[in-house]
Coordinates of C-alpha atoms in Angstrom, one line a residue:
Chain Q
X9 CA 0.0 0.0 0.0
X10 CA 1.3 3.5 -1.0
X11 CA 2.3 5.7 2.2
X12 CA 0.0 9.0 1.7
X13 CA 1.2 12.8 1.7
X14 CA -0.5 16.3 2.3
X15 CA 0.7 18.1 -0.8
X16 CA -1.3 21.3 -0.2
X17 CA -3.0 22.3 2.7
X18 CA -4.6 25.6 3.7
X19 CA -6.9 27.3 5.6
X20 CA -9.0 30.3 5.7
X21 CA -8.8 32.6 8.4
X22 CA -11.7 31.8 10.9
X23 CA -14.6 34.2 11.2
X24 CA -17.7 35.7 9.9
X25 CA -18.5 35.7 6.9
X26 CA -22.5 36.1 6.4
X27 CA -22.4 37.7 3.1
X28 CA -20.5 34.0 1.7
X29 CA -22.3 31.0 1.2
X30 CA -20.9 27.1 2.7
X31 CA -19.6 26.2 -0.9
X32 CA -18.0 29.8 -1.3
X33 CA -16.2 29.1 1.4
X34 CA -15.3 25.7 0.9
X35 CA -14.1 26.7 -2.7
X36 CA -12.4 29.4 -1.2
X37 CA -10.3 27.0 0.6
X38 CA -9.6 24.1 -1.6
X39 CA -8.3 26.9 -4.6
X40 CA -5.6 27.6 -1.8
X41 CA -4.7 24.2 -1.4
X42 CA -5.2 23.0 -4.8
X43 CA -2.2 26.0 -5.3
X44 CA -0.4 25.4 -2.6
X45 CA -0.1 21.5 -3.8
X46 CA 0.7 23.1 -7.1
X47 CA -1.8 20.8 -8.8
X48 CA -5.5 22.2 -10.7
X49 CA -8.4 20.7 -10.3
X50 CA -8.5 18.7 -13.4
X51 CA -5.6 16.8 -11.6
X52 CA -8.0 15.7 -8.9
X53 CA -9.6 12.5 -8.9
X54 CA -11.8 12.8 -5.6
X55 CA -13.0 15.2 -3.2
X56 CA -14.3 14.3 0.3
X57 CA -16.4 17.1 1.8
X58 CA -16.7 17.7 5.6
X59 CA -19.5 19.6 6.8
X60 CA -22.2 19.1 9.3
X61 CA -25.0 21.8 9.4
X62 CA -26.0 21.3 5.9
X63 CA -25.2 17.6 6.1
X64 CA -28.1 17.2 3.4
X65 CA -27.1 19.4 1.1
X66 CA -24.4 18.5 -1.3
X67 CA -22.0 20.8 -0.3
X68 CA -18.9 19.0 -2.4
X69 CA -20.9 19.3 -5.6
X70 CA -21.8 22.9 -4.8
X71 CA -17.9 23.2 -4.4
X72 CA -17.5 21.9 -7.7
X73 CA -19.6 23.9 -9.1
X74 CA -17.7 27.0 -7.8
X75 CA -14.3 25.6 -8.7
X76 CA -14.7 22.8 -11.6
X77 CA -17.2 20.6 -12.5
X78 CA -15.1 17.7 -13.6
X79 CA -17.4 14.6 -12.9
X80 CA -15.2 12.8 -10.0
X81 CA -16.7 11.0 -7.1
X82 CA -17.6 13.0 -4.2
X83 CA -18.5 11.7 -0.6
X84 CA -20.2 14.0 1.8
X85 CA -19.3 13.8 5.4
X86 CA -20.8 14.6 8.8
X87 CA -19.9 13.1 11.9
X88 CA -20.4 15.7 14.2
X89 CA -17.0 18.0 15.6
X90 CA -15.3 14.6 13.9
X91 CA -16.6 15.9 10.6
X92 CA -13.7 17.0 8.6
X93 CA -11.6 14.4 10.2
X94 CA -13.8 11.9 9.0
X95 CA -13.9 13.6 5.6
X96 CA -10.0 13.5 5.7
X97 CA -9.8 9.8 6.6
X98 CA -11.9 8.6 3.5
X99 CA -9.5 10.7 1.3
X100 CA -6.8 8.5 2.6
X101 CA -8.3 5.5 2.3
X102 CA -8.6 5.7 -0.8
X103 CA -5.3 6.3 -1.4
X104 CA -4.2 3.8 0.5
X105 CA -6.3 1.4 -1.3
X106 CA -4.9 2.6 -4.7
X107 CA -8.0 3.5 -5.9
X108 CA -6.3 7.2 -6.6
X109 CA -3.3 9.3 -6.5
X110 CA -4.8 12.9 -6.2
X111 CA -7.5 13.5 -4.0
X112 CA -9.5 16.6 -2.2
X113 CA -10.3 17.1 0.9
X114 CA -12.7 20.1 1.8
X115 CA -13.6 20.8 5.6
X116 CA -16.6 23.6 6.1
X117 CA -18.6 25.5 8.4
X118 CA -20.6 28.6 8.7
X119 CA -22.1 28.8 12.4
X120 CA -22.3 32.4 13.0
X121 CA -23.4 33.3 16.4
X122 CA -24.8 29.9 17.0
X123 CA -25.4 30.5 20.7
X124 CA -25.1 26.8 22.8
X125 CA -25.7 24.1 20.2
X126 CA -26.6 20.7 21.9
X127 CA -29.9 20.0 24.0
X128 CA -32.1 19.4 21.3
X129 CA -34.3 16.4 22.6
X130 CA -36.9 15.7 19.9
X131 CA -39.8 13.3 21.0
X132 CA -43.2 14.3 22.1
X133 CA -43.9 15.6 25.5
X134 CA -42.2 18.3 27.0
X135 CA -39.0 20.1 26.6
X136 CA -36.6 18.2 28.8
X137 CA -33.6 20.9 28.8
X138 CA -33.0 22.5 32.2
X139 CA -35.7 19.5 33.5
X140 CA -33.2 16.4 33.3
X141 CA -30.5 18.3 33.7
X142 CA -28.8 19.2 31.1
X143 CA -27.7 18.2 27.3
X144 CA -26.2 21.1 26.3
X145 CA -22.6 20.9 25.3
X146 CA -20.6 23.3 27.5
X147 CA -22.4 21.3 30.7
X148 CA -21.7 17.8 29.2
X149 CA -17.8 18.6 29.0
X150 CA -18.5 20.9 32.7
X151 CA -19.5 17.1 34.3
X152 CA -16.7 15.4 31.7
X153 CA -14.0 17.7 33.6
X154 CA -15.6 17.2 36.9
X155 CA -15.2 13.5 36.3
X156 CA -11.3 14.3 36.6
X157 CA -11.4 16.5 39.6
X158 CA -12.9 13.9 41.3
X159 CA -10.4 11.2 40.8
X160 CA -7.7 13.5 41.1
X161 CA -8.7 16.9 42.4
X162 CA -8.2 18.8 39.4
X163 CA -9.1 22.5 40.0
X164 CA -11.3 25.5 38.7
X165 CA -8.3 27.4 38.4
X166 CA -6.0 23.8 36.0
X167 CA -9.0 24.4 33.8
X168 CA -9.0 28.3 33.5
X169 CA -5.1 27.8 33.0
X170 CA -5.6 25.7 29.4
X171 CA -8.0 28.9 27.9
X172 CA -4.9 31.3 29.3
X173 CA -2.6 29.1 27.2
X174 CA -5.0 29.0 24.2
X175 CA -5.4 32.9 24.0
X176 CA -1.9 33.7 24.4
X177 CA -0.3 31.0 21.5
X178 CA -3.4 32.1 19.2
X179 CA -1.5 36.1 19.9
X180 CA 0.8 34.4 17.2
X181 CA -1.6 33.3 14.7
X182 CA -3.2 35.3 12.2
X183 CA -5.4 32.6 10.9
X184 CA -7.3 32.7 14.5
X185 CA -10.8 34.0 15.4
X186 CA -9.1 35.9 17.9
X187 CA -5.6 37.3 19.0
X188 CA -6.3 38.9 22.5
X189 CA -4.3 37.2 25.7
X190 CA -6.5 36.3 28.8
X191 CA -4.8 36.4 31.8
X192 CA -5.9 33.6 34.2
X193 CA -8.3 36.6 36.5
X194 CA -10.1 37.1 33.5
X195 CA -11.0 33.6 32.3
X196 CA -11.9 32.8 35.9
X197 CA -14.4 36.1 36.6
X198 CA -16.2 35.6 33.0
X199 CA -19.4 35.0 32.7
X200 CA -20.1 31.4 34.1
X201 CA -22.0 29.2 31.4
X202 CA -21.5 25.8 33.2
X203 CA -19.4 25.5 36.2
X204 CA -16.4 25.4 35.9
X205 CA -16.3 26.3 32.4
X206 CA -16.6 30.4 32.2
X207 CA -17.2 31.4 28.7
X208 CA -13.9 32.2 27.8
X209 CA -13.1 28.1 28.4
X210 CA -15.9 27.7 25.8
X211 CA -14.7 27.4 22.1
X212 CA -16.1 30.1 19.4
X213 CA -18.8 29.4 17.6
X214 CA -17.3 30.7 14.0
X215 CA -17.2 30.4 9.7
X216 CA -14.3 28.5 8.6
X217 CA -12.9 26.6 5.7
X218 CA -9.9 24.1 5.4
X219 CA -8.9 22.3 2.5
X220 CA -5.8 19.6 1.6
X221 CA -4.8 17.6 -1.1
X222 CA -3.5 14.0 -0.5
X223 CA -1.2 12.1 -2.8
X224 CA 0.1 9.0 -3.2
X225 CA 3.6 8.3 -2.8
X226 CA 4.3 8.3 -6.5
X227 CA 2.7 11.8 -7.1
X228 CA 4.1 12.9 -4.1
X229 CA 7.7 11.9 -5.8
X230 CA 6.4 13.9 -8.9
X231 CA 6.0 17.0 -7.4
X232 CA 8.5 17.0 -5.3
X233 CA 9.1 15.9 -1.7
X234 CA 10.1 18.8 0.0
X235 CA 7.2 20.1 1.8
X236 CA 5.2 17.0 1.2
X237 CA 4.1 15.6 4.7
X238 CA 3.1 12.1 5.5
X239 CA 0.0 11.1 6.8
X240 CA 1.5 8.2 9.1
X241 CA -1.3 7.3 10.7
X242 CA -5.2 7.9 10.6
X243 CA -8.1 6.5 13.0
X244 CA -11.7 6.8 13.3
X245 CA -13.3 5.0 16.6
X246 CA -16.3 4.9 18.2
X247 CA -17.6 5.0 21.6
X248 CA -17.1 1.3 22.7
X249 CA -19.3 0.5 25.4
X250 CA -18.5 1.8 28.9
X251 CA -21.0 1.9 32.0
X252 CA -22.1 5.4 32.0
X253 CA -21.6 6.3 27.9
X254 CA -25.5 6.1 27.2
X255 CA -26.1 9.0 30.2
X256 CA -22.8 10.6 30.2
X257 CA -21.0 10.5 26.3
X258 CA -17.8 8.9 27.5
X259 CA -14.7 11.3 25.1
X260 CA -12.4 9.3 27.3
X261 CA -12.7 5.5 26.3
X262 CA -12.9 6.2 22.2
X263 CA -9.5 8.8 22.2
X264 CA -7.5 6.3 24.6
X265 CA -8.2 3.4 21.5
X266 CA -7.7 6.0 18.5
X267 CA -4.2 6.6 20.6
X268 CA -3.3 3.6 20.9
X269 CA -4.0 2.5 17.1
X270 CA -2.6 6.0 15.5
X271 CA 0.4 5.2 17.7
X272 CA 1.1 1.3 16.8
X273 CA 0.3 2.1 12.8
X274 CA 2.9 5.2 13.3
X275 CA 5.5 3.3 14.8
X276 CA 5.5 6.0 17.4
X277 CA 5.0 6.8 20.8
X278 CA 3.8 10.0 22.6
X279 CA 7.5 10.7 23.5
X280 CA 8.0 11.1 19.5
X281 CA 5.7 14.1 18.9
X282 CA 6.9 17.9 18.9
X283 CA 3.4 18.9 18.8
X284 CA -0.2 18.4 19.2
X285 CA -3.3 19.8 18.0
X286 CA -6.4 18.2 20.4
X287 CA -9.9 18.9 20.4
X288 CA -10.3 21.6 23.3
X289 CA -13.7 22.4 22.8
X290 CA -13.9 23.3 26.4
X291 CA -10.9 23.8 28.4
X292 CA -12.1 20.9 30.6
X293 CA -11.7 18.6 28.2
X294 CA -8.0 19.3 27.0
X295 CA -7.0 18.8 30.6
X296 CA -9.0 15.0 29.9
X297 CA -7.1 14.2 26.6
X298 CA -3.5 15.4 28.2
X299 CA -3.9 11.8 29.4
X300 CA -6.2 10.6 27.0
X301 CA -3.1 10.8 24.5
X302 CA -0.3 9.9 26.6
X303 CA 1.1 13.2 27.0
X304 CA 1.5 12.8 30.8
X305 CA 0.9 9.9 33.4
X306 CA -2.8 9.2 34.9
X307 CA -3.4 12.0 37.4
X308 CA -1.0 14.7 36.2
X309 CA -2.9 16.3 33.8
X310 CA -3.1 19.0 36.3
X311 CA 0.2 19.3 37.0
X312 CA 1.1 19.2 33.3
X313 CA -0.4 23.0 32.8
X314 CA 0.2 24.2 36.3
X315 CA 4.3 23.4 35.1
X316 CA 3.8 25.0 31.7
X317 CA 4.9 22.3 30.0
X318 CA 2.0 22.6 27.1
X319 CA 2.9 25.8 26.4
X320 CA 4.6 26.8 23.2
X321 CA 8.6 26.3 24.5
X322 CA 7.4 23.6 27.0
X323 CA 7.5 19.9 26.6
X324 CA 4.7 19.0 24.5
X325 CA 3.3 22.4 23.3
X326 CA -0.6 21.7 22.7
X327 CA -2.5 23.8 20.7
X328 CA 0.0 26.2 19.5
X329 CA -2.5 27.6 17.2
X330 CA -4.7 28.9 19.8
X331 CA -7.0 26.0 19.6
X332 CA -10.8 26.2 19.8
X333 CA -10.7 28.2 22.4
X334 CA -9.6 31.2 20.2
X335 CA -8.6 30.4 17.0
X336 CA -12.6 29.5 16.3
X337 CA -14.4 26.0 16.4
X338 CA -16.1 25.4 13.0
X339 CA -17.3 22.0 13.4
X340 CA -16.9 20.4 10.0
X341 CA -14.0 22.6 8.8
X342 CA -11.8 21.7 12.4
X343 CA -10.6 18.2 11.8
X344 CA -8.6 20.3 8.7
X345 CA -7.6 23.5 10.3
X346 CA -5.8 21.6 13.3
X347 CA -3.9 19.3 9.6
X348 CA -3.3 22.7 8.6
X349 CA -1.3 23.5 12.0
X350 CA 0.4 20.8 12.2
X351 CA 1.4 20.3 8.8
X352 CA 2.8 24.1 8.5
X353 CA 5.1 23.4 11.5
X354 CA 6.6 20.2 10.3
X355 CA 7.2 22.6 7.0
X356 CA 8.9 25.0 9.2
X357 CA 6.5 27.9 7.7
X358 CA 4.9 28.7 10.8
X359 CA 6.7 32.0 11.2
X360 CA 6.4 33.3 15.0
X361 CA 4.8 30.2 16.1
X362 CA 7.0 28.1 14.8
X363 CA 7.8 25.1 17.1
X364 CA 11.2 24.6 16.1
X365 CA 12.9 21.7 14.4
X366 CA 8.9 19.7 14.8
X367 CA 9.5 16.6 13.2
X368 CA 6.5 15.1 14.6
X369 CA 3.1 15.9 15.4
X370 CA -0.2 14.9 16.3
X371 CA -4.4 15.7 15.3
X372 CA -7.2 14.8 17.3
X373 CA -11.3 16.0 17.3
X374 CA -14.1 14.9 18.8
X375 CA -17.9 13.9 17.7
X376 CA -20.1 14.3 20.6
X377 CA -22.2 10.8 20.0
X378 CA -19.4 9.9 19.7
X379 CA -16.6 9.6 17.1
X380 CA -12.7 10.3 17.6
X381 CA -10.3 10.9 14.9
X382 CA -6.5 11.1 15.2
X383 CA -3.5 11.5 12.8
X384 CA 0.2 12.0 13.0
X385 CA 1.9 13.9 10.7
X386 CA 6.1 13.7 10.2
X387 CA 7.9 15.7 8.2
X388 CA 9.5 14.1 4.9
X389 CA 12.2 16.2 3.6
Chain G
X24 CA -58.0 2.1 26.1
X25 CA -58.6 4.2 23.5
X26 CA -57.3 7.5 22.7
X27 CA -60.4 9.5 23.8
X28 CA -60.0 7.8 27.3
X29 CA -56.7 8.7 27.9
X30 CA -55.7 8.3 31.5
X31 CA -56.7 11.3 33.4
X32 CA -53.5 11.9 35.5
X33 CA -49.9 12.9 34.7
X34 CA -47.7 11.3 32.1
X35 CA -44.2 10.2 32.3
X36 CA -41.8 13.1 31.4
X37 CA -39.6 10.6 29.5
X38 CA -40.7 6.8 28.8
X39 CA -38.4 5.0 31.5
X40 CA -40.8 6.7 34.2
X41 CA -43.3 4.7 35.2
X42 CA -46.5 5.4 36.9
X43 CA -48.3 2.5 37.9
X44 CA -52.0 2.4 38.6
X45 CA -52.0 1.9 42.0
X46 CA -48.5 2.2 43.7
X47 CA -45.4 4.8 43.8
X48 CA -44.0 5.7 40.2
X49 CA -40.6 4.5 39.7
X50 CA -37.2 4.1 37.2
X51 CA -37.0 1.3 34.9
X52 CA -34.2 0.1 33.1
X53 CA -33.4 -3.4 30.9
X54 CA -30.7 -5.4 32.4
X55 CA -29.5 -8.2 30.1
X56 CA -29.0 -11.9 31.5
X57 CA -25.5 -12.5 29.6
X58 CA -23.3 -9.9 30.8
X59 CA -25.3 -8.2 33.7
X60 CA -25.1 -4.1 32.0
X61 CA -28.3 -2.0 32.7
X62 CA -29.7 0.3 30.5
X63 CA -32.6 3.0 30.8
X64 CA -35.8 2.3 29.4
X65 CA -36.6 -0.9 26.9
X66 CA -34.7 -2.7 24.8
X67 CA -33.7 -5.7 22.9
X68 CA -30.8 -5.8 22.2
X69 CA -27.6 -5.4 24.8
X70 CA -24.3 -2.7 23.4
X71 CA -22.5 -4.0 25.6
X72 CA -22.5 -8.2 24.7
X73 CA -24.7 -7.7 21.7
X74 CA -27.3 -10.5 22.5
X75 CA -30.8 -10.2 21.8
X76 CA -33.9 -11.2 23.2
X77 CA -31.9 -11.9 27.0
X78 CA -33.1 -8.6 28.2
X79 CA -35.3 -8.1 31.1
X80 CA -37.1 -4.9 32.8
X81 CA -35.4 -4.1 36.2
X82 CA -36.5 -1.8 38.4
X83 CA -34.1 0.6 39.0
X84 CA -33.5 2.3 42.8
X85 CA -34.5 5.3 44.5
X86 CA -31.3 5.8 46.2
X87 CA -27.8 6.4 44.2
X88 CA -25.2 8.7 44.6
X89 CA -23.6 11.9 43.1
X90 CA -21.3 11.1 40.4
X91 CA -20.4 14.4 38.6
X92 CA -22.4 17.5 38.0
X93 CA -22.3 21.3 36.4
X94 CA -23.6 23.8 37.6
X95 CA -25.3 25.4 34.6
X96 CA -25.4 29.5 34.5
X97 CA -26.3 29.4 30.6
X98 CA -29.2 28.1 29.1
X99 CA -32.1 28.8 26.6
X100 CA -34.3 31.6 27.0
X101 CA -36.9 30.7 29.3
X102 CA -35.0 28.2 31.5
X103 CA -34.6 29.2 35.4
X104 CA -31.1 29.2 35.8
X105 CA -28.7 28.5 38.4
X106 CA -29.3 24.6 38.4
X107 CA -28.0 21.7 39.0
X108 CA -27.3 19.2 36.0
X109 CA -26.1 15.8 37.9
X110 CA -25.3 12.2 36.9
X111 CA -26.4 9.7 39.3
X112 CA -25.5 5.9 39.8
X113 CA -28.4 4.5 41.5
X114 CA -27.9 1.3 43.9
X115 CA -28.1 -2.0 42.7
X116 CA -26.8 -0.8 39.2
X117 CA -28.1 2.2 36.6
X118 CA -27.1 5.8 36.0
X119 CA -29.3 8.6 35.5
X120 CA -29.2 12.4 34.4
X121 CA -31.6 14.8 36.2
X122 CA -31.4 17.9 38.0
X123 CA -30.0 18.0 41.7
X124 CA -32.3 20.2 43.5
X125 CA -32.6 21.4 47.3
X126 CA -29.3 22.1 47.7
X127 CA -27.2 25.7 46.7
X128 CA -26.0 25.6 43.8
X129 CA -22.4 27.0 44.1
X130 CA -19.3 24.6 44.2
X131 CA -19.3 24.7 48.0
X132 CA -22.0 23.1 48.7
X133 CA -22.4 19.9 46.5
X134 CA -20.1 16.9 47.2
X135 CA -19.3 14.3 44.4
X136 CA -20.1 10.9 45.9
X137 CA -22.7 12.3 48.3
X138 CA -26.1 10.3 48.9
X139 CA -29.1 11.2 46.7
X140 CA -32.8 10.4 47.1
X141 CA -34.5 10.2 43.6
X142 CA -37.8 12.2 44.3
X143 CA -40.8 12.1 42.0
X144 CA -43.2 15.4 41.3
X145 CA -45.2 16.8 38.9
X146 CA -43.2 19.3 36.1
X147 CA -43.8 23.0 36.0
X148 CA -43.8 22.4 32.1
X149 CA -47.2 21.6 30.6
X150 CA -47.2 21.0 26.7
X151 CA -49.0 22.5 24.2
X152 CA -52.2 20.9 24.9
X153 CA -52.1 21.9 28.8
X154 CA -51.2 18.3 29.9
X155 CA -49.2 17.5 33.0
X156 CA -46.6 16.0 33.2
X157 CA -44.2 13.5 36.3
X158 CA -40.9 14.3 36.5
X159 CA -38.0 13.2 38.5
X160 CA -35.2 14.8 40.7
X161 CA -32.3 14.0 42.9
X162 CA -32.2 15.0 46.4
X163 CA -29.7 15.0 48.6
X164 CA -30.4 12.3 51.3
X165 CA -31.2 13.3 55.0

């Protein structure tokens, strides 16, 4: 089986953008990476389209139909905040089964000022919101976090500490939502939307647009190896069963087994990555996946921020991009963006960011429902 | 029954409430006979073992305790916030989501692991056609 490369990869800077429509900005994105891959579209022989709040509606055709109607196949993805993940995974599958040697991946959102997404019940009856607790996501990750401070006593203040982090890195990127540094007072005092997450250790609802293209070894030798990047290892789980899933989604279970596969098809360990780009849809839950993907022992997750060593110069920096948290969360085009990061660093083009000499690094997003992706990148050249 | 004679007292705010006829209303869950996991509301098939057809109603406890909760500051428009959103594992097997009520809700004053009653009253919801409806709460014992 071929070994599969990013070629191009780009992303559009996270915002809002009501005047554009989902395809615009999906087009928008996949011109940058079809240019940055130095290929056209009539070189492409597949796209794979990530988006989830128009999940019915053909967004990869309408892409085409912005950029080049050229007949290929195209899949349509939605698997919640897994979306564009999921969209990237089929794009490499197919590669790896030989099936292609150029293919398109498109990652798109336009959320606006969603407000809380989540709690939507359905059935007959009453609204059960507020009445059975709640299903909203910023309390679902509140009680996922809460989970870890009561085995280990994690505090208000480790949480705040991750959305301090987040702010300052994303001071460096100009591809994020927002550049403004929160010092740890401020994220604490916000407004509280689910205790302990304050709404600045909520991620921003925003428009985005990601794009790659993936080649096969052999087209990756043809044009040219030296900012190619290799996809060395891509899973997609689902929540196994655990006692309390149903009730309370279990993001724990499903990352530890993506880990553990991404790592054994890598050849890799934890130890091996320079960086990593994890799903901190809530500052609660990056604290979770800390040890969710071995970056620390069981239990020092906590200790891990409180020593710095996340931050950009530390250990393992984590979400050097600014993260959800401030670089922007749009669902389907996220699984992308955070390719995007980690791809630019292993190509050393990440300017004042820059994580320097990153050699390896790691993606990971999660679907609430639930669905985990994760991929390491390494640098080639 | 027919629909026209459609019990005259409140209905169950979510389908693994039951009210029986004559007796105190109550939690039911499925437990399957292969591998022992519990489950809210029917079923037939287990996701934890995968068997079918080996599952069986179980009446779940009044009593649990506190597993996690959020406080929850944020909600729709038209919801009474602060309240409690807690996870409960009942005795005997069974975990449930509700609201915590009777108790302050600031950080201080809830305890993860502390003993909960599950309390049964009538919603302060009606829908659309003015019916009532039973609900369920946690309560902290004592």
């Amino acid at each position: 089986m071929s070994d599969v490369y990013i070629a191009g990869i780009d992303m559009l800077k996270f915002g809002r953008f009501p005047e554009k429509t989902v395809p615009q900005l999906g087009a928008e994105a996949a011109l940058l990476a079809l240019k940055d891959a130095g290929v056209s579209i009539q070189d492409v022989e597949a796209l794979y389209c990530g988006n989830l709040m128009q999940a019915s509606a053909m967004v990869g055709q309408r892409i085409l139909q912005e950029i080049g109607q050229t007949g290929i196949p195209v899949t349509n993805s939605a698997n919640a905040c897994a979306t564009g993940a999921t969209a990237f995974r089929g794009g490499w599958m197919s590669i790896k089964a030989g099936l292609y040697d150029t293919v398109l991946i498109v990652g798109v959102e336009q959320l606006g000022k969603a407000g809380l997404l989540g709690g939507g019940g359905g059935g007959g009856g009453i609204p059960r919101e507020g009445l059975l607790g709640s299903q909203l996501m910023p309390a679902v990750f509140a009680e996922a976090g809460m989970e870890h401070a009561r085995k280990y006593g994690t505090t208000f203040e480790q949480f705040a500490k991750v959305s301090v982090k987040n702010h300052e890195h994303s001071t460096k990127n100009a591809k994020s939502m927002y550049q403004k540094e929160t010092p740890l007072e401020m994220v604490m005092n916000a407004e509280m939307i689910a205790y302990p997450n304050t709404k600045l250790m909520c991620s921003v609802n925003v428009d985005g647009a990601a794009a790659a293209v993936l080649v096969s070894e052999k087209k990756a030798r043809e044009l040219g190896m030296a900012r190619a990047v290799k996809v060395s290892a891509s899973v997609l789980t689902s929540d196994p069963f655990t006692d309390r899933d149903l009730v309370m989604p279990d993001v724990n279970t499903c990352t530890r087994q993506a880990a553990a596969k991404a790592y054994e098809m890598a050849g890799l360990g934890a130890e091996d990555l320079d960086l990593v780009e994890l799903h901190d849809c809530f500052a609660t839950a990056e604290i979770l996946h800390y040890e969710n993907l071995g970056l620390c022992g069981e239990g020092e997750a906590g200790k891990l921020i409180d020593e710095r060593q996340t931050w950009h110069g530390g250990r393992i920096p984590v979400n050097v991009s600014g993260g959800l948290l401030s670089k922007g969360h749009p669902l389907g085009a996220t699984g992308v963006a955070n390719m995007y990061e980690v791809a630019t660093h292993l190509r050393g083009e990440a300017g004042a960011r820059q994580v320097e000499g990153a050699k390896v690094g790691m993606t990971h997003v999660i679907g609430l429902g639930s669905a985990c992706g994760i991929h390491i990148l390494e640098k080639t050249a | 029954m027919s629909e026209e004679a459609a019990p005259s007292g409140p209905r169950p705010v979510v389908p693994f409430l039951k009210i029986p006829e004559d007796g105190d209303p109550y939690l039911e869950g499925t437990r399957c006979a292969s591998c022992g996991a519990i489950f809210l509301g029917e079923r037939t098939t287990c996701s934890k073992c995968g068997t079918t057809g080996r599952l069986e109603p179980k009446r779940l406890s009044d009593r649990g305790e506190l597993y996690v909760y959020s406080i929850v500051h944020r909600s729709f428009p038209g919801i009474e916030v602060p309240y409690v959103s807690a996870i409960v594992d009942l005795e005997g097997g069974g975990t449930v989501k509700g609201n915590l009520i009777d108790v302050e809700p600031i950080p201080e004053k809830i305890q993860m692991g502390m003993p909960v009653d599950v309390v049964y009253r009538i919603a302060p919801r009606k829908d659309r056609d003015g019916n009532e409806y039973l609900t369920y709460y946690f309560k902290p014992r004592g």
